[in-house]
XYZ file of C-alpha atoms in Angstrom:
67
model
C 85.634 26.628 55.975
C 87.459 28.617 53.547
C 86.465 31.946 52.553
C 88.057 33.444 49.328
C 88.420 37.213 48.797
C 89.857 39.859 47.121
C 91.758 42.744 48.700
C 89.644 45.857 49.560
C 86.319 43.515 49.141
C 83.494 45.351 51.273
C 81.338 42.171 50.469
C 84.522 40.058 52.010
C 85.011 42.148 54.778
C 81.232 42.171 55.495
C 81.308 38.222 55.639
C 84.496 38.114 57.286
C 82.813 40.335 60.123
C 79.600 38.361 60.027
C 81.298 34.726 60.541
C 83.131 36.322 63.259
C 80.113 37.408 64.872
C 78.576 34.369 64.869
C 81.651 32.526 66.226
C 82.166 30.288 63.408
C 85.722 29.257 62.471
C 86.928 30.072 59.096
C 90.682 30.893 57.232
C 90.738 33.932 55.072
C 92.579 33.862 51.967
C 92.930 36.438 48.725
C 92.323 34.965 45.494
C 95.320 36.345 44.273
C 97.509 34.375 46.804
C 95.881 30.624 46.106
C 97.621 28.092 44.008
C 96.930 27.848 40.514
C 95.087 25.638 39.853
C 92.715 26.909 42.789
C 92.200 29.872 41.133
C 91.401 28.102 37.778
C 88.434 26.142 39.600
C 86.758 28.569 41.468
C 87.083 31.044 38.293
C 85.021 28.463 36.521
C 82.577 27.416 38.922
C 81.406 31.057 40.737
C 80.590 32.776 37.747
C 77.828 35.549 38.358
C 75.020 37.121 35.621
C 77.743 39.597 34.474
C 80.714 36.552 34.133
C 82.531 37.849 36.818
C 84.309 35.604 39.830
C 81.076 36.092 42.535
C 83.251 37.357 45.275
C 83.535 36.025 48.278
C 83.513 32.860 47.445
C 83.097 29.842 50.397
C 84.639 26.551 50.295
C 83.489 24.230 52.303
C 85.905 21.265 51.270
C 89.159 22.711 51.139
C 90.733 19.330 49.608
C 88.618 19.962 46.343
C 90.152 23.288 45.741
C 93.651 21.652 47.048
C 94.132 24.839 49.378
């Protein structure tokens, strides 16, 4: 599992803390550090009501996004 977020994102930090408490193994990656193809796929698939990307994004299948 990969959690994608932004620097200084309170929701991202809260999710990371919760997953750590639960003992769930995950990798955390910042959106800006991802390959461009992954950024494009995430920006198309994970939009909220306002049109922005709904961070944090949880990705189960890393290979689909070439992470």
